[in-house]
mmCIF file of C-alpha atoms in Angstrom:
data_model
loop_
_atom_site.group_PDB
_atom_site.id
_atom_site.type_symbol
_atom_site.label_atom_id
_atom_site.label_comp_id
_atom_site.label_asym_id
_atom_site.label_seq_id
_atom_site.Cartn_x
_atom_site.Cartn_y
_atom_site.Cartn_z
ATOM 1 C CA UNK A 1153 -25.634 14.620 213.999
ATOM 2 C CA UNK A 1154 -27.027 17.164 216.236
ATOM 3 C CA UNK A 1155 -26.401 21.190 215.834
ATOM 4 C CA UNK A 1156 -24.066 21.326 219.016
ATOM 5 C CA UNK A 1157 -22.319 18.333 217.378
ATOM 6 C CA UNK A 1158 -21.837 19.718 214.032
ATOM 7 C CA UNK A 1159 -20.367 23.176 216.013
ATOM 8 C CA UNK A 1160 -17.875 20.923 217.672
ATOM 9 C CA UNK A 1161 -16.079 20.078 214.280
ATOM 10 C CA UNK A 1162 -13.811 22.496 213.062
ATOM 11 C CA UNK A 1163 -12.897 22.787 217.008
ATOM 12 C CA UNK A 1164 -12.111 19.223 217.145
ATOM 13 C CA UNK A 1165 -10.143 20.092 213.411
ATOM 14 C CA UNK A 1166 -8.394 23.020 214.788
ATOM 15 C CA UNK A 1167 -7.231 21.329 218.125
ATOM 16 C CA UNK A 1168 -5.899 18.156 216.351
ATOM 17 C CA UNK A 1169 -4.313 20.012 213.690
ATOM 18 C CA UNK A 1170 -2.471 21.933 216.342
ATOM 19 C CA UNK A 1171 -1.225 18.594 217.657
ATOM 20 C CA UNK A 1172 0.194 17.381 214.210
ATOM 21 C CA UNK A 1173 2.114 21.172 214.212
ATOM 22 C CA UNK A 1174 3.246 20.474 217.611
ATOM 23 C CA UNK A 1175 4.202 16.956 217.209
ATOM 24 C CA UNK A 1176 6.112 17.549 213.749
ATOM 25 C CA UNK A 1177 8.202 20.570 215.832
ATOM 26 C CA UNK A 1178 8.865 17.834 218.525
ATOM 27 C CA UNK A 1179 10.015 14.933 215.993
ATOM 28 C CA UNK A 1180 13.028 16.110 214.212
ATOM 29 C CA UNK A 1181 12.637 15.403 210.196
ATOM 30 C CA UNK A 1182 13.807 11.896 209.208
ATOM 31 C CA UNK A 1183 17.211 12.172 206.903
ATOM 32 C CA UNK A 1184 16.761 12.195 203.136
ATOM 33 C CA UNK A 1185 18.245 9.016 202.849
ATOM 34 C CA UNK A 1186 15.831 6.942 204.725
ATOM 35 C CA UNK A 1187 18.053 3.471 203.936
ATOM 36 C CA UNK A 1188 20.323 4.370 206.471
ATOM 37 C CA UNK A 1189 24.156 4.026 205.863
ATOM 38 C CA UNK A 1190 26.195 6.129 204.214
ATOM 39 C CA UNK A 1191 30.094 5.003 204.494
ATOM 40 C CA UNK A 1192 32.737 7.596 203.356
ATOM 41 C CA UNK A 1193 35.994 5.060 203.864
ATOM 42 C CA UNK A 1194 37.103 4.671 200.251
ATOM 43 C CA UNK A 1195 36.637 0.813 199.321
ATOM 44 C CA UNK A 1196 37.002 -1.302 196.687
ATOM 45 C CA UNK A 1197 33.236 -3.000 196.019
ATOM 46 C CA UNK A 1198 34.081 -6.766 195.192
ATOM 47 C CA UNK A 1199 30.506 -8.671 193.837
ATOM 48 C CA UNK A 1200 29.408 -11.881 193.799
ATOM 49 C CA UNK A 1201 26.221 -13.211 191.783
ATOM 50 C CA UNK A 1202 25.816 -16.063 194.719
ATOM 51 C CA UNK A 1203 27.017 -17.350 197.982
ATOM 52 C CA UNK A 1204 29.237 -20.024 196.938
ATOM 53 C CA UNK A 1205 31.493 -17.582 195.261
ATOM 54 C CA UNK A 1206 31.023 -14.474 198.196
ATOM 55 C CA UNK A 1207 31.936 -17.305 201.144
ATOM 56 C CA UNK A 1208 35.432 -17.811 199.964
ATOM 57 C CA UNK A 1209 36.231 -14.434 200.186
ATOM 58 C CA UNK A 1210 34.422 -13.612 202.969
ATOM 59 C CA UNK A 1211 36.576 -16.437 205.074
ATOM 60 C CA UNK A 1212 39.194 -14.519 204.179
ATOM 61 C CA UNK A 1213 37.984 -11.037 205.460
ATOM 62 C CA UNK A 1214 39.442 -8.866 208.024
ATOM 63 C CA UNK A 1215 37.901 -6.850 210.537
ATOM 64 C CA UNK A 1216 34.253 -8.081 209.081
ATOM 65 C CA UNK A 1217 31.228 -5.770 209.917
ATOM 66 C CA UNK A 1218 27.655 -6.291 208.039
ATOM 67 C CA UNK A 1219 25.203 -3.667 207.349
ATOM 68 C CA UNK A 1220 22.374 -4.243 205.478
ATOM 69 C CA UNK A 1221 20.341 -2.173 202.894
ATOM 70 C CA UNK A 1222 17.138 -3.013 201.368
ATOM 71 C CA UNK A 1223 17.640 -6.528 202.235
ATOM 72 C CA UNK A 1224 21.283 -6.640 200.441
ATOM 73 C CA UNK A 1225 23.930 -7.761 202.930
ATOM 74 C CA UNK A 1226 27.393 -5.521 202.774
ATOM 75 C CA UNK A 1227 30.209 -7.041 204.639
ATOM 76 C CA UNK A 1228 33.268 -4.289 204.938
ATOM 77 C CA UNK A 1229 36.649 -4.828 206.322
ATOM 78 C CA UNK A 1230 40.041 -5.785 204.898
ATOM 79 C CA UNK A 1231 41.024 -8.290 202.110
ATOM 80 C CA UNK A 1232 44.685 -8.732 201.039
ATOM 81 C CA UNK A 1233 45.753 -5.090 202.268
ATOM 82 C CA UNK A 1234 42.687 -3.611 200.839
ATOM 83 C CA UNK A 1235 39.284 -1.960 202.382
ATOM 84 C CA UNK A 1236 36.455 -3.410 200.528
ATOM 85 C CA UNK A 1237 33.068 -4.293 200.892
ATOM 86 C CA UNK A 1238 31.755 -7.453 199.707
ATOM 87 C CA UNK A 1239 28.106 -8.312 198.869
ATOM 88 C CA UNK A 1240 26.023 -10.426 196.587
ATOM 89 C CA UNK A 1241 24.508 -8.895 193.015
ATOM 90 C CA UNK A 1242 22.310 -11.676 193.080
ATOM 91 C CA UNK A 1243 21.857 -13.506 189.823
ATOM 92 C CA UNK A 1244 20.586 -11.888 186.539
ATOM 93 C CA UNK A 1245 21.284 -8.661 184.960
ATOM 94 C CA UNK A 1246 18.599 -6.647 186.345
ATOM 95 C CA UNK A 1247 19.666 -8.115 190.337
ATOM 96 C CA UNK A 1248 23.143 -6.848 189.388
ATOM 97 C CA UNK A 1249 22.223 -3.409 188.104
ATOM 98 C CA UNK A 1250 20.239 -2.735 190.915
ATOM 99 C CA UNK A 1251 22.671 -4.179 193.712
ATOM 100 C CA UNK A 1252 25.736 -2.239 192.510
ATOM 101 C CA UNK A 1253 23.706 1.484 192.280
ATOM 102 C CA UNK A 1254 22.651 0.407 195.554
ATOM 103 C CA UNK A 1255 26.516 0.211 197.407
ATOM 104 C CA UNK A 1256 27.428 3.370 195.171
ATOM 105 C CA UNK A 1257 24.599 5.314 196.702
ATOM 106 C CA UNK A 1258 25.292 3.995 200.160
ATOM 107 C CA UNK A 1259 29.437 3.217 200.206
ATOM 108 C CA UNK A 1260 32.381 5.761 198.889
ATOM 109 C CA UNK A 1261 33.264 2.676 195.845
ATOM 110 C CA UNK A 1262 36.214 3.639 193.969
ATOM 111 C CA UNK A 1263 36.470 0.344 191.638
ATOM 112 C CA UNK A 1264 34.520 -2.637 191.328
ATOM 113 C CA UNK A 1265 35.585 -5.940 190.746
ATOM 114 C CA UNK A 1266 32.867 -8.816 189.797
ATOM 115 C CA UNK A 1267 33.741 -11.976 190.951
ATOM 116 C CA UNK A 1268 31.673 -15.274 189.755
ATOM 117 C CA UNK A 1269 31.411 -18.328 187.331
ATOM 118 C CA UNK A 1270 29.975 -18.072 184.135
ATOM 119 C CA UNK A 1271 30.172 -20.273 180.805
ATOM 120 C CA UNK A 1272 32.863 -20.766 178.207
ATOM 121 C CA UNK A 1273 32.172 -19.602 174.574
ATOM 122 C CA UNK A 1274 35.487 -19.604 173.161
ATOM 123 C CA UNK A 1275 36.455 -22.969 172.076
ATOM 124 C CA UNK A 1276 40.138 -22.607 172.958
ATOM 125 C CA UNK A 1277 39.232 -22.280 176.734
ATOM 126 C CA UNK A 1278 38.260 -24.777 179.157
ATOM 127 C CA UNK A 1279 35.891 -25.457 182.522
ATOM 128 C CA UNK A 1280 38.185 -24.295 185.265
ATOM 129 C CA UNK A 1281 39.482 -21.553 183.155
ATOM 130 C CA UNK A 1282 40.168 -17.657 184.088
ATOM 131 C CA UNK A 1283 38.898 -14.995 181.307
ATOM 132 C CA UNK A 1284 39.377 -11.217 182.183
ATOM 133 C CA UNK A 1285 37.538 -9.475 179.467
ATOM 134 C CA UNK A 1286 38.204 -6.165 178.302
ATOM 135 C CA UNK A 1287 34.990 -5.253 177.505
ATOM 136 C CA UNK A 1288 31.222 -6.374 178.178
ATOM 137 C CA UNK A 1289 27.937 -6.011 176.050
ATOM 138 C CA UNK A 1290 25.106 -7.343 176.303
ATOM 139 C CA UNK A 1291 24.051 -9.765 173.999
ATOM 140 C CA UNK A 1292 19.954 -10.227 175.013
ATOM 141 C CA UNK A 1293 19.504 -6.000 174.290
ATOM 142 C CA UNK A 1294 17.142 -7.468 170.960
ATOM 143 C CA UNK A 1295 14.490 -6.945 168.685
ATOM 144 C CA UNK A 1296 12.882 -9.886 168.356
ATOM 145 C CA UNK A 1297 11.838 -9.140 164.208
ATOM 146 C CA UNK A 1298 8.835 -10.435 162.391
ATOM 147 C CA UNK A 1299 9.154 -12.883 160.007
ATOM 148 C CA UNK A 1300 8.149 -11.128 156.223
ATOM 149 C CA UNK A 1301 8.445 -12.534 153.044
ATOM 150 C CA UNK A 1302 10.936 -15.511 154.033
ATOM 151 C CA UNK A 1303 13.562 -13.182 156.078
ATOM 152 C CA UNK A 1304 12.936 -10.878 159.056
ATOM 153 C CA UNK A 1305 11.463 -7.174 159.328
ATOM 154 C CA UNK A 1306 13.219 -5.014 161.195
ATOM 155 C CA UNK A 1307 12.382 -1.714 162.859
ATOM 156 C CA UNK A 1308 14.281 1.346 160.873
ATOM 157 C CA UNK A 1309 14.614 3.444 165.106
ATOM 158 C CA UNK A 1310 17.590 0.964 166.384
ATOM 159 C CA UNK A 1311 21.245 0.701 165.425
ATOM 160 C CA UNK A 1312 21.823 -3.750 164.577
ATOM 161 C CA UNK A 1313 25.924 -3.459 164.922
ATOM 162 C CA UNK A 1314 25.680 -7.378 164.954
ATOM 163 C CA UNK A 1315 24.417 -10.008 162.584
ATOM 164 C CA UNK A 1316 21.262 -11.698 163.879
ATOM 165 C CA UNK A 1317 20.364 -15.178 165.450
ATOM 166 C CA UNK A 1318 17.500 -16.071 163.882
ATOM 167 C CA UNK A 1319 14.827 -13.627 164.456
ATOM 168 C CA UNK A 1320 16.943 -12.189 167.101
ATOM 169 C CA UNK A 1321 18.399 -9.130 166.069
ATOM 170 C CA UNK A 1322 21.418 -7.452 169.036
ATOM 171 C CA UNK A 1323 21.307 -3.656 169.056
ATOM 172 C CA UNK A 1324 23.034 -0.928 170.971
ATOM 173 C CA UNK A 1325 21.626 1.043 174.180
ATOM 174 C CA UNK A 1326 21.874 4.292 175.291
ATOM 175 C CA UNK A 1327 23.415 5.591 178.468
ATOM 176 C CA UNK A 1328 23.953 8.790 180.063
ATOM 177 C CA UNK A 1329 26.895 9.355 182.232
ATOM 178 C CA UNK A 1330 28.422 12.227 184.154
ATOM 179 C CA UNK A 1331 29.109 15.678 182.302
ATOM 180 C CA UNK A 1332 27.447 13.993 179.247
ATOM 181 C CA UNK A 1333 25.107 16.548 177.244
ATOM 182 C CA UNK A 1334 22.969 13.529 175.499
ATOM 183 C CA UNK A 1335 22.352 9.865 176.192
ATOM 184 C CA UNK A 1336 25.325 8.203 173.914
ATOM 185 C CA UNK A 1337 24.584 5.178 172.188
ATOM 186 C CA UNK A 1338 27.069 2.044 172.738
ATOM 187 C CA UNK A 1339 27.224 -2.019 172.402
ATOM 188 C CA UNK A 1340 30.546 -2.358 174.140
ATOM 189 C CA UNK A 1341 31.417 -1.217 177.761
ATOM 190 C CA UNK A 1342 34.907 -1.026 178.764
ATOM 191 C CA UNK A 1343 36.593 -2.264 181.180
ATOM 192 C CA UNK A 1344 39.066 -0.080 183.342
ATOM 193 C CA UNK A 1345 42.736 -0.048 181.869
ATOM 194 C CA UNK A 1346 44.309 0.290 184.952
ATOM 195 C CA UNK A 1347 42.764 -2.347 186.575
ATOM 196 C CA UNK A 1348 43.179 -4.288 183.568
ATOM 197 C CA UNK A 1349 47.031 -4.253 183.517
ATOM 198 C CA UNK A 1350 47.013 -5.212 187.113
ATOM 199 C CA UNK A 1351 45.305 -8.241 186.252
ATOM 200 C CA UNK A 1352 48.014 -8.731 183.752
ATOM 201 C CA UNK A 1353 50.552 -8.564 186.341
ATOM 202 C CA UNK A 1354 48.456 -10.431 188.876
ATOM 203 C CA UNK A 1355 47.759 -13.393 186.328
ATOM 204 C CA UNK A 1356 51.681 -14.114 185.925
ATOM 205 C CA UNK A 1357 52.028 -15.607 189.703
ATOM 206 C CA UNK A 1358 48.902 -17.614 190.274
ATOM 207 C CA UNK A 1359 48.142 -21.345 190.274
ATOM 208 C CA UNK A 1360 44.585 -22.606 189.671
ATOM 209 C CA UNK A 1361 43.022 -25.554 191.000
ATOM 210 C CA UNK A 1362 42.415 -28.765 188.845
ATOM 211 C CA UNK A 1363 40.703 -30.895 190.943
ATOM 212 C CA UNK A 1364 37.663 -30.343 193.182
ATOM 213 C CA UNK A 1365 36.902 -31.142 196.383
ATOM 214 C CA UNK A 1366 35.330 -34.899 195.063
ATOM 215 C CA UNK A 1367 38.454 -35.199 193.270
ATOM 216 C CA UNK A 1368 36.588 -35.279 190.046
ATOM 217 C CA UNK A 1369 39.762 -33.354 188.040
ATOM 218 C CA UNK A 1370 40.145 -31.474 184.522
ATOM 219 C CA UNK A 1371 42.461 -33.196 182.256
ATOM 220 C CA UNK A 1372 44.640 -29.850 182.110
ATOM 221 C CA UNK A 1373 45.222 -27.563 185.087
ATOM 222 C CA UNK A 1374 43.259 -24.366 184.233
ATOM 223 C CA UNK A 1375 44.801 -20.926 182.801
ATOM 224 C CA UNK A 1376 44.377 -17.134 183.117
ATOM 225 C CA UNK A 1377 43.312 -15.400 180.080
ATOM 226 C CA UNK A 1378 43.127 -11.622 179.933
ATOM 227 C CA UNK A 1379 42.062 -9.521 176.976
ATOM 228 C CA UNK A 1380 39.262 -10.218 174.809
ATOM 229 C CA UNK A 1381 35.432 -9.585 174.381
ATOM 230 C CA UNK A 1382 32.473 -11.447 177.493
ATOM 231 C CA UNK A 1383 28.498 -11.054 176.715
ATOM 232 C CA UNK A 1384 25.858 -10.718 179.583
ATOM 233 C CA UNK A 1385 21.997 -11.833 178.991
ATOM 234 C CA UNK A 1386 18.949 -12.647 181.029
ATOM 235 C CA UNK A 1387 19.304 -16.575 179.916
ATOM 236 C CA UNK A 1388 21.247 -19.082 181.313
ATOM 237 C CA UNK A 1389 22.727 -20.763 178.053
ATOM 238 C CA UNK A 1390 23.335 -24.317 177.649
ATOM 239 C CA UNK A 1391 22.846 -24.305 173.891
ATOM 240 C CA UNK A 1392 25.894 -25.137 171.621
ATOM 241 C CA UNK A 1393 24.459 -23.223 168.139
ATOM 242 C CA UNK A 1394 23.956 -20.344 170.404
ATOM 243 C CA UNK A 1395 27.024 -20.990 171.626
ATOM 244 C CA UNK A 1396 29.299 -20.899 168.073
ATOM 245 C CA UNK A 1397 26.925 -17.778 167.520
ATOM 246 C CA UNK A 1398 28.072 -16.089 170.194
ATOM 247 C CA UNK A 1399 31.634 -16.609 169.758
ATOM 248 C CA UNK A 1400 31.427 -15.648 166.063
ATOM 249 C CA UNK A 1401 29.262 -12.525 166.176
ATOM 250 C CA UNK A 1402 30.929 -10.875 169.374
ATOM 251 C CA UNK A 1403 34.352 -12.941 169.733
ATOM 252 C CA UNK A 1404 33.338 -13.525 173.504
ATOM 253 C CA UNK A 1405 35.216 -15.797 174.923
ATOM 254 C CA UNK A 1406 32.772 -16.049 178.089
ATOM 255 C CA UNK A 1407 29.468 -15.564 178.554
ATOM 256 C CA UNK A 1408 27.060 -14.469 181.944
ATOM 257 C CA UNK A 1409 24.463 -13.188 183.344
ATOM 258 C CA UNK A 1410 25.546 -9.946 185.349
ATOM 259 C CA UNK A 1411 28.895 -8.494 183.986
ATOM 260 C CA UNK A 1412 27.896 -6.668 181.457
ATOM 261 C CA UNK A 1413 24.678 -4.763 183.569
ATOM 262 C CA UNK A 1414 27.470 -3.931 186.391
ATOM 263 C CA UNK A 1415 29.866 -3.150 183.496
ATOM 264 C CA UNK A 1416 26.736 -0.545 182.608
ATOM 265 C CA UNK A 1417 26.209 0.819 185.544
ATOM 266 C CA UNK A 1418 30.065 1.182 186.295
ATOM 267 C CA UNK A 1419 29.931 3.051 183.613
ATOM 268 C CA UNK A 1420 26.970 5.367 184.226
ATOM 269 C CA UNK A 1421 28.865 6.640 187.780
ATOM 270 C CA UNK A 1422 32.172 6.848 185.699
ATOM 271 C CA UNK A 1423 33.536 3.945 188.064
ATOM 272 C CA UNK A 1424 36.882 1.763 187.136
ATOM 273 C CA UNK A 1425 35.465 -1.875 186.456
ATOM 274 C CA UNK A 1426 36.938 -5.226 186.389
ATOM 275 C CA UNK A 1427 35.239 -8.433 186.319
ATOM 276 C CA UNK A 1428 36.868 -12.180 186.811
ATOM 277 C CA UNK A 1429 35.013 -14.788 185.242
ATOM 278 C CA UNK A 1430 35.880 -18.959 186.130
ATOM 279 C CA UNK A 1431 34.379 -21.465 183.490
ATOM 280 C CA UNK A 1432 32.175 -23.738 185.396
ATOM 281 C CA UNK A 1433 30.855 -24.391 182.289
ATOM 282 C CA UNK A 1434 30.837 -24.658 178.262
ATOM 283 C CA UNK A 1435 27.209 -23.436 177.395
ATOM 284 C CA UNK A 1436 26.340 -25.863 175.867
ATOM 285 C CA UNK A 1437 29.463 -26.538 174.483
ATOM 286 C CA UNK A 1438 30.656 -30.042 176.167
ATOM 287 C CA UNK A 1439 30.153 -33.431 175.910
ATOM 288 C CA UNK A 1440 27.053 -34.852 177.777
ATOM 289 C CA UNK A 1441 25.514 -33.111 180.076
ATOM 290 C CA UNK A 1442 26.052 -29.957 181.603
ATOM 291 C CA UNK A 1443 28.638 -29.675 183.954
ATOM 292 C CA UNK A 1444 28.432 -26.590 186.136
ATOM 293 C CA UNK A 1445 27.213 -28.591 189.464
ATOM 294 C CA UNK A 1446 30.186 -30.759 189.390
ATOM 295 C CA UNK A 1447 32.553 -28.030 188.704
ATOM 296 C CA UNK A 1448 31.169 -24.918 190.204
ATOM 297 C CA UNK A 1449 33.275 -25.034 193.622
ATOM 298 C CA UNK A 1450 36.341 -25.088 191.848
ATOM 299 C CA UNK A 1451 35.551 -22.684 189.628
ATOM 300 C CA UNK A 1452 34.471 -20.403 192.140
ATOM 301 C CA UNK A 1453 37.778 -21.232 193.802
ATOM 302 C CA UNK A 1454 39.608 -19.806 190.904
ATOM 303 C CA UNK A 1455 37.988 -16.614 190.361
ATOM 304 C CA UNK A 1456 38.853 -16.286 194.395
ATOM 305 C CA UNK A 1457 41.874 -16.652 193.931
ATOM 306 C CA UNK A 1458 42.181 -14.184 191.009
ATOM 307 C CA UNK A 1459 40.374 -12.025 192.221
ATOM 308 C CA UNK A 1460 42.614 -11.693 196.049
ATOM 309 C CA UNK A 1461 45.899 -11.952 193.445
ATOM 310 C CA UNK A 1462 44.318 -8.802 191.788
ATOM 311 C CA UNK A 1463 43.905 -6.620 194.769
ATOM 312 C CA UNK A 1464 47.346 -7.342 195.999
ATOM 313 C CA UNK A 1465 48.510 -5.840 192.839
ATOM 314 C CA UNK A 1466 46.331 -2.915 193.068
ATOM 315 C CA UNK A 1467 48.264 0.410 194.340
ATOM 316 C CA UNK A 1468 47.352 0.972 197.992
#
């Protein structure tokens, strides 16, 4: 570069920094919130952890309007009397976690009800059936111990409120929520009382479905069952030890893959939860071979149908 050239340069700096002043005075500043939507009618958030179980409800929606958000579809509008907004958690707990902070950062959520199959762990119940837990925990928060002189090491820094499978070891987590000094340390999330004794009052008129669409039917027509313990993990369980393990150590009678995360995070934002659980399947529980394929659709069809029995019974 020449000696006029190198003269040139903090001209040529000076002019186009001008331009970016002039430019950034001409563009007004971009909100905060740079995901868009923020909607301030008062709605009840009703999840889904797939489509099967979202389309029922959806058909049923109305005055439908979609907005999206980081890829996660949110369909508002009216369902049995009620504003909601519907939308998928997707499947696993970390999909659901994320998903449901997502609509309470972008929607005005005053309860949430979780919709969605999931497998039977109480041997009393059956595929088709309704549980309503009380409470969720979830049952994959582990240590995974070292094996040590023919029994397992474990680490002296977590709380084990829960007799071990194996080398797997359940413990507590820790959760801040509003107004809370520290993070408090829990295994069991509840769910919200009144909501709770609305299902109760919902439960008492609804009929299930026994047979699917194939007419492949359940030897019994399928009840609602309200009260009582449901797990969450990252696994999809098919396993019937596990199974009798579960039921023993937490007395869940149902067992999933999101409740329990949503239950968390409803939790966190001091949110009423509810969730509605259909057996589509035993966990490994049942003769032969798994069964949630053959029975999913009606199963889904049932927690529907809870779950729009519910909402009618909810206080306008």
């Amino acid at each position: 570069m020449n000696f006029h050239a190198l003269m040139l340069c903090p001209a040529r700096l000076l002019i186009a920094g001008l331009t970016a002043l002039l430019l950034f005075a001409i563009v007004p500043p971009q909100p905060a919130d740079a995901h868009g939507i923020r909607d301030e009618t008062p709605r009840i958030a009703v999840v889904s952890a797939f489509a099967p179980e979202l389309a029922i409800l959806q058909g049923e929606l109305e005055g439908a309007s979609t907005q999206s958000v980081n890829g996660v579809v949110f369909t508002t509008g009216t369902l049995e009397g009620q504003e909601v907004v519907l939308f998928l958690s997707g499947i696993s707990v970390v999909n659901a976690a994320m998903t449901v902070q997502l609509a309470l950062d972008h929607f005005a959520i005053e309860r949430i009800v979780f919709s969605g199959i999931a497998g039977g762990v109480d041997p009393s119940l059956d595929i088709g059936d309704v549980v309503i837990a009380d409470r969720w925990g979830q049952y994959l928060e582990m240590l995974f111990a070292r094996e040590a002189d023919g029994g397992w090491m474990t680490m002296p820094f977590f709380e084990y409120p829960y007799g071990n499978f194996g080398m797997m070891f359940p413990r507590s987590v820790t959760v801040l929520r509003p107004g809370a000094e520290a993070p408090e340390t829990r295994f069991w999330f509840p769910v919200d009382e009144a909501l709770l004794a609305n299902a109760r009052s919902a439960a008492e008129g609804v009929s299930l479905a026994r047979c699917t669409a194939e007419d492949k039917c359940l030897e019994e027509t399928p009840s609602i069952v309200v009260g009582g313990s449901g797990v969450s993990g990252g696994a999809f369980i098919d396993n019937a030890a596990f199974r009798t393990w579960a039921f023993e150590t937490f007395g869940a009678r149902v067992l999933d893959m999101e409740s329990a995360a949503v239950a968390h995070v409803a939790y966190a934002n001091d949110v009423p939860f509810i969730a509605i659980r259909s057996l589509a399947d035993l966990a490994g529980g049942g003769e032969g071979a798994n069964q949630m394929e053959v029975f999913l659709g009606l199963a889904a069809g049932n927690a529907a149908t809870v779950v729009k029995a519910l909402l009618r019974a909810m206080p306008d």
